[in-house]
GROMACS .gro file of C-alpha atoms in nm:
model
  375
    1MET     CA    1   4.768  -7.606  -4.722
    2THR     CA    2   4.454  -7.498  -4.528
    3LYS     CA    3   4.558  -7.436  -4.185
    4ASN     CA    4   4.287  -7.226  -3.996
    5LEU     CA    5   4.497  -6.970  -3.825
    6ALA     CA    6   4.394  -6.629  -3.706
    7LYS     CA    7   4.698  -6.502  -3.883
    8SER     CA    8   4.816  -6.696  -4.184
    9SER     CA    9   5.165  -6.832  -4.179
   10ALA     CA   10   5.422  -6.810  -4.450
   11SER     CA   11   5.769  -6.946  -4.510
   12LEU     CA   12   6.048  -6.819  -4.734
   13ILE     CA   13   6.294  -7.066  -4.891
   14VAL     CA   14   6.611  -6.939  -5.078
   15ILE     CA   15   6.806  -7.198  -5.282
   16THR     CA   16   7.171  -7.117  -5.300
   17ASP     CA   17   7.453  -7.217  -5.527
   18SER     CA   18   7.708  -7.170  -5.258
   19ASN     CA   19   7.774  -7.214  -4.882
   20ASP     CA   20   7.869  -6.849  -4.870
   21ALA     CA   21   7.545  -6.691  -4.833
   22ASP     CA   22   7.501  -6.328  -4.876
   23SER     CA   23   7.329  -6.241  -4.552
   24TYR     CA   24   7.253  -5.879  -4.656
   25HIS     CA   25   7.084  -5.995  -4.961
   26TYR     CA   26   6.889  -6.251  -4.783
   27ASN     CA   27   6.795  -6.011  -4.517
   28PHE     CA   28   6.672  -5.758  -4.762
   29ILE     CA   29   6.449  -6.024  -4.936
   30PHE     CA   30   6.301  -6.129  -4.601
   31ASN     CA   31   6.236  -5.777  -4.480
   32TYR     CA   32   6.092  -5.681  -4.816
   33LEU     CA   33   5.852  -5.971  -4.810
   34PHE     CA   34   5.778  -5.957  -4.433
   35LYS     CA   35   5.655  -5.595  -4.457
   36LYS     CA   36   5.414  -5.676  -4.738
   37LEU     CA   37   5.285  -5.993  -4.604
   38ASN     CA   38   5.246  -5.847  -4.256
   39ASP     CA   39   5.017  -5.587  -4.408
   40LEU     CA   40   4.819  -5.876  -4.546
   41ASP     CA   41   4.804  -6.049  -4.199
   42PHE     CA   42   5.061  -6.312  -4.296
   43ASN     CA   43   5.328  -6.399  -4.047
   44LEU     CA   44   5.658  -6.469  -4.243
   45LYS     CA   45   5.796  -6.677  -3.948
   46LYS     CA   46   6.067  -6.888  -4.119
   47THR     CA   47   6.357  -6.857  -4.356
   48PHE     CA   48   6.539  -7.152  -4.497
   49PHE     CA   49   6.870  -7.127  -4.694
   50ILE     CA   50   6.903  -7.459  -4.888
   51CYS     CA   51   7.249  -7.519  -5.052
   52TYR     CA   52   7.172  -7.643  -5.400
   53LEU     CA   53   7.035  -7.998  -5.376
   54ASP     CA   54   6.871  -8.210  -5.653
   55GLN     CA   55   6.517  -8.153  -5.744
   56LEU     CA   56   6.376  -8.465  -5.551
   57GLU     CA   57   6.550  -8.366  -5.235
   58ILE     CA   58   6.407  -8.023  -5.242
   59LYS     CA   59   6.064  -8.149  -5.337
   60ASN     CA   60   6.062  -8.378  -5.031
   61TYR     CA   61   6.153  -8.100  -4.813
   62LEU     CA   62   5.895  -7.864  -4.941
   63GLU     CA   63   5.621  -8.123  -4.891
   64LYS     CA   64   5.686  -8.148  -4.526
   65LEU     CA   65   5.595  -7.767  -4.477
   66ASP     CA   66   5.255  -7.674  -4.340
   67GLU     CA   67   5.254  -7.300  -4.391
   68ASN     CA   68   4.960  -7.141  -4.569
   69LEU     CA   69   5.195  -6.981  -4.810
   70VAL     CA   70   5.552  -7.102  -4.916
   71LEU     CA   71   5.759  -6.871  -5.108
   72ILE     CA   72   6.074  -6.996  -5.273
   73THR     CA   73   6.358  -6.790  -5.461
   74THR     CA   74   6.718  -6.846  -5.556
   75SER     CA   75   7.040  -6.669  -5.479
   76SER     CA   76   7.132  -6.637  -5.849
   77SER     CA   77   6.956  -6.638  -6.185
   78THR     CA   78   7.183  -6.924  -6.296
   79ILE     CA   79   6.984  -7.170  -6.087
   80ASP     CA   80   6.654  -7.020  -6.153
   81PRO     CA   81   6.564  -7.324  -6.392
   82ILE     CA   82   6.524  -7.547  -6.091
   83LEU     CA   83   6.222  -7.323  -5.995
   84ASP     CA   84   6.037  -7.413  -6.315
   85GLN     CA   85   6.093  -7.778  -6.247
   86LEU     CA   86   5.962  -7.749  -5.890
   87LYS     CA   87   5.649  -7.535  -6.008
   88GLN     CA   88   5.555  -7.824  -6.230
   89SER     CA   89   5.544  -8.080  -5.959
   90ILE     CA   90   5.434  -7.861  -5.653
   91ASP     CA   91   5.155  -7.620  -5.734
   92SER     CA   92   5.130  -7.492  -5.374
   93VAL     CA   93   5.469  -7.339  -5.392
   94CYS     CA   94   5.484  -6.964  -5.499
   95VAL     CA   95   5.802  -6.913  -5.732
   96LEU     CA   96   5.985  -6.579  -5.725
   97LYS     CA   97   6.271  -6.609  -5.961
   98HIS     CA   98   6.588  -6.424  -5.890
   99ALA     CA   99   6.619  -6.271  -6.250
  100ASP     CA  100   6.259  -6.129  -6.209
  101PHE     CA  101   6.215  -6.099  -5.843
  102TYR     CA  102   6.021  -5.776  -5.829
  103SER     CA  103   5.771  -5.862  -6.116
  104HIS     CA  104   5.711  -6.194  -5.976
  105THR     CA  105   5.657  -6.057  -5.641
  106ALA     CA  106   5.416  -5.796  -5.789
  107LEU     CA  107   5.222  -6.088  -5.944
  108LEU     CA  108   5.200  -6.265  -5.617
  109PHE     CA  109   5.073  -5.964  -5.429
  110THR     CA  110   4.840  -5.878  -5.710
  111ARG     CA  111   4.675  -6.218  -5.659
  112LEU     CA  112   4.659  -6.201  -5.272
  113CYS     CA  113   4.503  -5.852  -5.295
  114LYS     CA  114   4.243  -6.000  -5.546
  115SER     CA  115   3.965  -5.757  -5.631
  116ASN     CA  116   4.075  -5.490  -5.374
  117PRO     CA  117   4.231  -5.210  -5.589
  118ASN     CA  118   4.316  -4.985  -5.293
  119LEU     CA  119   4.492  -5.259  -5.112
  120ASN     CA  120   4.684  -5.360  -5.428
  121ALA     CA  121   4.781  -4.989  -5.473
  122PHE     CA  122   4.912  -4.991  -5.118
  123ILE     CA  123   5.098  -5.326  -5.115
  124ASN     CA  124   5.232  -5.304  -5.476
  125ALA     CA  125   5.331  -4.930  -5.446
  126ASP     CA  126   5.690  -4.985  -5.548
  127HIS     CA  127   5.607  -5.189  -5.851
  128LEU     CA  128   5.335  -4.949  -5.975
  129VAL     CA  129   5.575  -4.651  -5.932
  130TYR     CA  130   5.890  -4.799  -6.051
  131ASN     CA  131   5.718  -4.948  -6.354
  132PHE     CA  132   5.466  -4.654  -6.413
  133GLU     CA  133   5.512  -4.646  -6.787
  134ARG     CA  134   5.352  -4.993  -6.790
  135THR     CA  135   5.122  -4.978  -6.493
  136HIS     CA  136   4.958  -4.646  -6.547
  137LEU     CA  137   4.641  -4.794  -6.694
  138LEU     CA  138   4.558  -4.988  -6.375
  139ASN     CA  139   4.233  -4.780  -6.383
  140SER     CA  140   4.204  -4.768  -6.750
  141ASP     CA  141   3.811  -4.746  -6.745
  142ASP     CA  142   3.842  -4.409  -6.551
  143MET     CA  143   3.679  -4.146  -6.784
  144ALA     CA  144   3.891  -3.879  -6.621
  145LEU     CA  145   4.216  -4.043  -6.766
  146SER     CA  146   4.075  -3.998  -7.115
  147PHE     CA  147   4.050  -3.623  -7.056
  148LEU     CA  148   4.386  -3.602  -6.877
  149SER     CA  149   4.562  -3.800  -7.137
  150LYS     CA  150   4.500  -3.524  -7.390
  151LYS     CA  151   4.658  -3.257  -7.164
  152ILE     CA  152   4.984  -3.439  -7.089
  153ASN     CA  153   5.277  -3.576  -7.262
  154PHE     CA  154   5.295  -3.923  -7.118
  155THR     CA  155   5.653  -3.979  -7.212
  156ALA     CA  156   5.754  -3.654  -7.022
  157LEU     CA  157   5.543  -3.767  -6.721
  158CYS     CA  158   5.721  -4.107  -6.711
  159ALA     CA  159   6.057  -3.912  -6.713
  160LYS     CA  160   5.929  -3.699  -6.427
  161VAL     CA  161   5.828  -3.997  -6.227
  162LYS     CA  162   6.171  -4.161  -6.275
  163HIS     CA  163   6.346  -3.834  -6.178
  164SER     CA  164   6.129  -3.796  -5.870
  165ILE     CA  165   6.234  -4.149  -5.768
  166SER     CA  166   6.599  -4.066  -5.807
  167VAL     CA  167   6.542  -3.741  -5.577
  168ILE     CA  168   6.378  -3.947  -5.305
  169GLU     CA  169   6.631  -4.230  -5.334
  170LYS     CA  170   6.903  -3.988  -5.290
  171CYS     CA  171   6.736  -3.845  -4.985
  172ILE     CA  172   6.686  -4.193  -4.840
  173ARG     CA  173   7.040  -4.303  -4.898
  174LYS     CA  174   7.176  -3.984  -4.733
  175LYS     CA  175   6.936  -4.035  -4.428
  176PRO     CA  176   6.957  -4.410  -4.356
  177SER     CA  177   6.756  -4.378  -4.037
  178ASN     CA  178   6.388  -4.298  -4.056
  179ARG     CA  179   6.442  -4.087  -3.763
  180GLN     CA  180   6.623  -3.840  -3.982
  181SER     CA  181   6.343  -3.745  -4.231
  182CYS     CA  182   5.972  -3.668  -4.259
  183ILE     CA  183   5.727  -3.551  -4.515
  184SER     CA  184   5.525  -3.240  -4.479
  185PHE     CA  185   5.171  -3.319  -4.525
  186ASN     CA  186   4.843  -3.110  -4.535
  187GLY     CA  187   4.622  -3.359  -4.722
  188GLY     CA  188   4.660  -3.159  -5.067
  189LYS     CA  189   4.696  -3.330  -5.397
  190ASP     CA  190   5.066  -3.263  -5.439
  191CYS     CA  191   5.174  -3.389  -5.109
  192CYS     CA  192   4.957  -3.707  -5.171
  193VAL     CA  193   5.167  -3.774  -5.471
  194VAL     CA  194   5.492  -3.722  -5.280
  195LEU     CA  195   5.385  -3.930  -4.981
  196TYR     CA  196   5.303  -4.224  -5.223
  197LEU     CA  197   5.630  -4.185  -5.406
  198TYR     CA  198   5.818  -4.171  -5.081
  199TYR     CA  199   5.637  -4.480  -4.950
  200ALA     CA  200   5.711  -4.659  -5.282
  201CYS     CA  201   6.085  -4.584  -5.278
  202ALA     CA  202   6.104  -4.675  -4.910
  203LEU     CA  203   5.953  -5.020  -4.991
  204ARG     CA  204   6.191  -5.082  -5.272
  205LEU     CA  205   6.508  -4.968  -5.091
  206GLY     CA  206   6.420  -5.169  -4.765
  207TYR     CA  207   6.400  -4.847  -4.568
  208GLU     CA  208   6.284  -4.857  -4.215
  209PHE     CA  209   5.916  -4.799  -4.130
  210PRO     CA  210   5.708  -4.614  -4.017
  211LEU     CA  211   5.785  -4.300  -4.220
  212ASN     CA  212   5.747  -3.985  -4.038
  213VAL     CA  213   5.458  -3.749  -4.156
  214LEU     CA  214   5.448  -3.395  -4.027
  215ILE     CA  215   5.116  -3.235  -3.987
  216ILE     CA  216   5.082  -2.861  -3.878
  217ASN     CA  217   4.721  -2.793  -3.833
  218ILE     CA  218   4.574  -2.460  -3.942
  219LYS     CA  219   4.289  -2.248  -3.829
  220HIS     CA  220   3.956  -2.285  -3.989
  221SER     CA  221   4.039  -2.622  -4.160
  222PHE     CA  222   3.801  -2.800  -4.375
  223ALA     CA  223   3.624  -3.101  -4.193
  224GLU     CA  224   3.666  -3.294  -4.528
  225MET     CA  225   4.041  -3.244  -4.513
  226ASP     CA  226   4.059  -3.342  -4.148
  227HIS     CA  227   3.855  -3.663  -4.221
  228PHE     CA  228   4.069  -3.745  -4.525
  229ILE     CA  229   4.384  -3.725  -4.313
  230ASP     CA  230   4.247  -3.895  -3.998
  231SER     CA  231   4.063  -4.174  -4.179
  232GLU     CA  232   4.137  -4.243  -4.543
  233ILE     CA  233   4.511  -4.182  -4.524
  234ILE     CA  234   4.538  -4.398  -4.208
  235ASN     CA  235   4.330  -4.662  -4.355
  236PHE     CA  236   4.529  -4.677  -4.681
  237PHE     CA  237   4.888  -4.676  -4.530
  238LYS     CA  238   4.801  -4.879  -4.232
  239ASN     CA  239   5.087  -4.889  -3.983
  240SER     CA  240   5.336  -4.747  -4.221
  241LEU     CA  241   5.322  -4.397  -4.103
  242ASN     CA  242   5.416  -4.210  -3.782
  243PHE     CA  243   5.229  -3.876  -3.749
  244ILE     CA  244   5.411  -3.578  -3.578
  245ILE     CA  245   5.120  -3.340  -3.532
  246PHE     CA  246   5.114  -2.990  -3.414
  247ASP     CA  247   4.760  -2.898  -3.299
  248ASP     CA  248   4.807  -2.544  -3.157
  249THR     CA  249   4.682  -2.344  -3.446
  250SER     CA  250   4.788  -2.018  -3.278
  251LYS     CA  251   5.144  -2.091  -3.366
  252SER     CA  252   5.302  -2.010  -3.689
  253LEU     CA  253   5.469  -2.250  -3.931
  254LYS     CA  254   5.812  -2.108  -3.818
  255GLU     CA  255   5.722  -2.159  -3.439
  256CYS     CA  256   5.624  -2.522  -3.505
  257LEU     CA  257   5.939  -2.601  -3.694
  258PHE     CA  258   6.149  -2.461  -3.399
  259GLU     CA  259   5.954  -2.683  -3.156
  260LEU     CA  260   6.009  -2.976  -3.396
  261LYS     CA  261   6.373  -2.910  -3.413
  262SER     CA  262   6.399  -2.906  -3.033
  263SER     CA  263   6.196  -3.222  -2.973
  264ASN     CA  264   6.326  -3.421  -3.271
  265ASP     CA  265   6.700  -3.332  -3.291
  266ASP     CA  266   6.780  -3.626  -3.538
  267LEU     CA  267   6.524  -3.499  -3.792
  268ASP     CA  268   6.680  -3.266  -4.036
  269THR     CA  269   6.524  -3.335  -4.372
  270ILE     CA  270   6.162  -3.262  -4.481
  271LEU     CA  271   6.016  -3.392  -4.815
  272MET     CA  272   5.767  -3.145  -4.958
  273GLY     CA  273   5.486  -3.135  -5.219
  274THR     CA  274   5.621  -2.814  -5.369
  275ARG     CA  275   5.579  -2.717  -5.733
  276ARG     CA  276   5.717  -2.412  -5.907
  277THR     CA  277   5.371  -2.301  -6.003
  278ASP     CA  278   5.273  -2.256  -5.632
  279SER     CA  279   5.410  -1.898  -5.606
  280SER     CA  280   5.680  -1.677  -5.739
  281TYR     CA  281   5.893  -1.785  -5.441
  282PHE     CA  282   5.943  -2.124  -5.574
  283LYS     CA  283   6.033  -2.039  -5.918
  284THR     CA  284   6.407  -2.083  -5.858
  285MET     CA  285   6.375  -2.353  -5.585
  286LEU     CA  286   6.621  -2.637  -5.583
  287GLU     CA  287   6.529  -2.991  -5.533
  288PHE     CA  288   6.755  -3.000  -5.219
  289SER     CA  289   6.706  -2.657  -5.073
  290PRO     CA  290   6.809  -2.550  -4.714
  291THR     CA  291   6.566  -2.345  -4.522
  292ASP     CA  292   6.617  -1.960  -4.511
  293LYS     CA  293   6.864  -1.820  -4.267
  294ASP     CA  294   6.608  -1.695  -4.015
  295TRP     CA  295   6.419  -2.035  -3.995
  296PRO     CA  296   6.521  -2.360  -3.817
  297GLU     CA  297   6.785  -2.546  -4.007
  298TYR     CA  298   6.633  -2.817  -4.231
  299MET     CA  299   6.698  -2.961  -4.574
  300ARG     CA  300   6.375  -2.925  -4.790
  301VAL     CA  301   6.354  -3.193  -5.054
  302ASN     CA  302   6.130  -3.122  -5.337
  303PRO     CA  303   6.067  -3.418  -5.559
  304ILE     CA  304   5.793  -3.291  -5.789
  305LEU     CA  305   5.907  -2.929  -5.848
  306ASP     CA  306   5.847  -2.957  -6.228
  307TRP     CA  307   5.526  -3.158  -6.235
  308LYS     CA  308   5.218  -2.994  -6.395
  309TYR     CA  309   4.873  -2.969  -6.264
  310SER     CA  310   4.742  -3.231  -6.509
  311GLU     CA  311   5.026  -3.468  -6.442
  312ILE     CA  312   4.952  -3.478  -6.074
  313TRP     CA  313   4.596  -3.562  -6.132
  314TYR     CA  314   4.698  -3.824  -6.401
  315PHE     CA  315   4.923  -3.998  -6.162
  316ILE     CA  316   4.658  -3.991  -5.874
  317ARG     CA  317   4.377  -4.128  -6.108
  318ALA     CA  318   4.590  -4.370  -6.287
  319LEU     CA  319   4.694  -4.555  -5.987
  320GLY     CA  320   4.369  -4.501  -5.793
  321LEU     CA  321   4.532  -4.309  -5.506
  322PRO     CA  322   4.310  -4.149  -5.230
  323TYR     CA  323   4.256  -3.779  -5.229
  324CYS     CA  324   4.039  -3.534  -5.038
  325SER     CA  325   3.669  -3.530  -5.149
  326LEU     CA  326   3.669  -3.148  -5.180
  327TYR     CA  327   3.851  -3.191  -5.518
  328ASP     CA  328   3.544  -3.368  -5.646
  329HIS     CA  329   3.351  -3.040  -5.585
  330GLY     CA  330   3.540  -2.790  -5.782
  331TYR     CA  331   3.826  -2.697  -5.540
  332THR     CA  332   4.155  -2.698  -5.715
  333SER     CA  333   4.391  -2.567  -5.456
  334LEU     CA  334   4.326  -2.630  -5.083
  335ASP     CA  335   4.408  -2.419  -4.771
  336SER     CA  336   4.159  -2.297  -4.507
  337LYS     CA  337   3.792  -2.222  -4.529
  338MET     CA  338   3.879  -1.854  -4.502
  339ASN     CA  339   4.075  -1.829  -4.824
  340THR     CA  340   3.953  -2.133  -5.032
  341VAL     CA  341   3.662  -2.164  -5.254
  342PRO     CA  342   3.543  -2.372  -5.551
  343ASN     CA  343   3.707  -2.273  -5.880
  344LYS     CA  344   3.464  -2.057  -6.084
  345ALA     CA  345   3.628  -2.224  -6.403
  346LEU     CA  346   3.458  -2.553  -6.300
  347LEU     CA  347   3.121  -2.402  -6.238
  348LYS     CA  348   2.827  -2.578  -6.426
  349PRO     CA  349   2.506  -2.433  -6.539
  350ASP     CA  350   2.312  -2.598  -6.255
  351GLY     CA  351   2.530  -2.423  -5.990
  352THR     CA  352   2.731  -2.733  -5.915
  353TYR     CA  353   3.100  -2.773  -5.995
  354LEU     CA  354   3.307  -3.020  -6.211
  355PRO     CA  355   3.588  -3.207  -6.030
  356ALA     CA  356   3.924  -3.053  -6.006
  357TYR     CA  357   4.095  -3.292  -6.254
  358LEU     CA  358   3.874  -3.169  -6.539
  359LEU     CA  359   4.013  -2.806  -6.515
  360GLU     CA  360   4.077  -2.702  -6.888
  361ASN     CA  361   4.322  -2.429  -6.812
  362GLU     CA  362   4.583  -2.516  -6.565
  363GLU     CA  363   4.691  -2.162  -6.512
  364LEU     CA  364   4.366  -2.117  -6.322
  365GLU     CA  365   4.443  -2.371  -6.062
  366ARG     CA  366   4.517  -2.104  -5.790
  367GLU     CA  367   4.160  -1.943  -5.860
  368SER     CA  368   4.048  -2.152  -5.575
  369ARG     CA  369   4.241  -1.928  -5.338
  370THR     CA  370   4.082  -1.586  -5.253
  371LYS     CA  371   4.431  -1.460  -5.155
  372HIS     CA  372   4.780  -1.594  -5.231
  373ALA     CA  373   5.017  -1.625  -4.933
  374LYS     CA  374   5.379  -1.699  -4.947
  375LEU     CA  375   5.416  -2.067  -4.812
   0.00000   0.00000   0.00000
């Protein structure tokens, strides 16, 4: 199949064992594959539901297709064996067994992404997150992971990843429309982790895209942070995000949230990258926590409350996720240029700084801030 198209074409065939097709199941499969293929410039334009036929009939049917990519799956694991037979006779067909649909899909997209790790991290986000205990060594040659692995309990981190998934899944199921929720994003390491987790869960659950990302700009922001959000985040997540931006830096956070409430009345839930170590205010914070009484009414969702500093960095480095370049120059906690400096604990004899992920004492994370403000 070598059609020369500006946008490659793909077909999905589902072999059923009954005339009573589960339309919800098929629509989910189609939408799940459509999103990923579209991000790879494939047009998944056809879906075929074939009631169980003999192998020869299906083979003859498949050979008539001229798409660049033909995907075939089943409605039940009980008829998966027919896919093994078809695969032996038709190499051009990509088999996605019902019993191992997600793992087979991950293998397909890993192959399509080839040697582009950033693209693979984006396309296969749900696979990498939901199977973190097995996929965490995607960048096993990263020397930072050797350092970080000595500072974390990997079993505990995997449990935290699973718990964060459950929190976000609960949020998504409560808010079935993407108009109802957003993630608060300032470009820091913690909200980078939450954004990726949110995106991965949205993929796996078939959530509506784009995801809303709330950005409230601050005075005296770092140019590096602005570039990271405006360029790297957008390039990584492609068209999967919708940015809600407040540019007026004279307004307070509370004022911006009141404006958000008046302009987006459906939106009532905000995911946050809050951790308990951020300040004393968050020590007793709940994962689902309403805003204080004198603030506009929102439900704050905090999926990574109990993650540690080194765990945040292990997750980022293990999956090769993008992060702001300031962290490579000794900054361990970011805000504005007026209250953020490189962390002295990372100062080297030559006057330069080690990267943030090599911080020995996690309790010194906030030493990058010249003053601590209640967030």
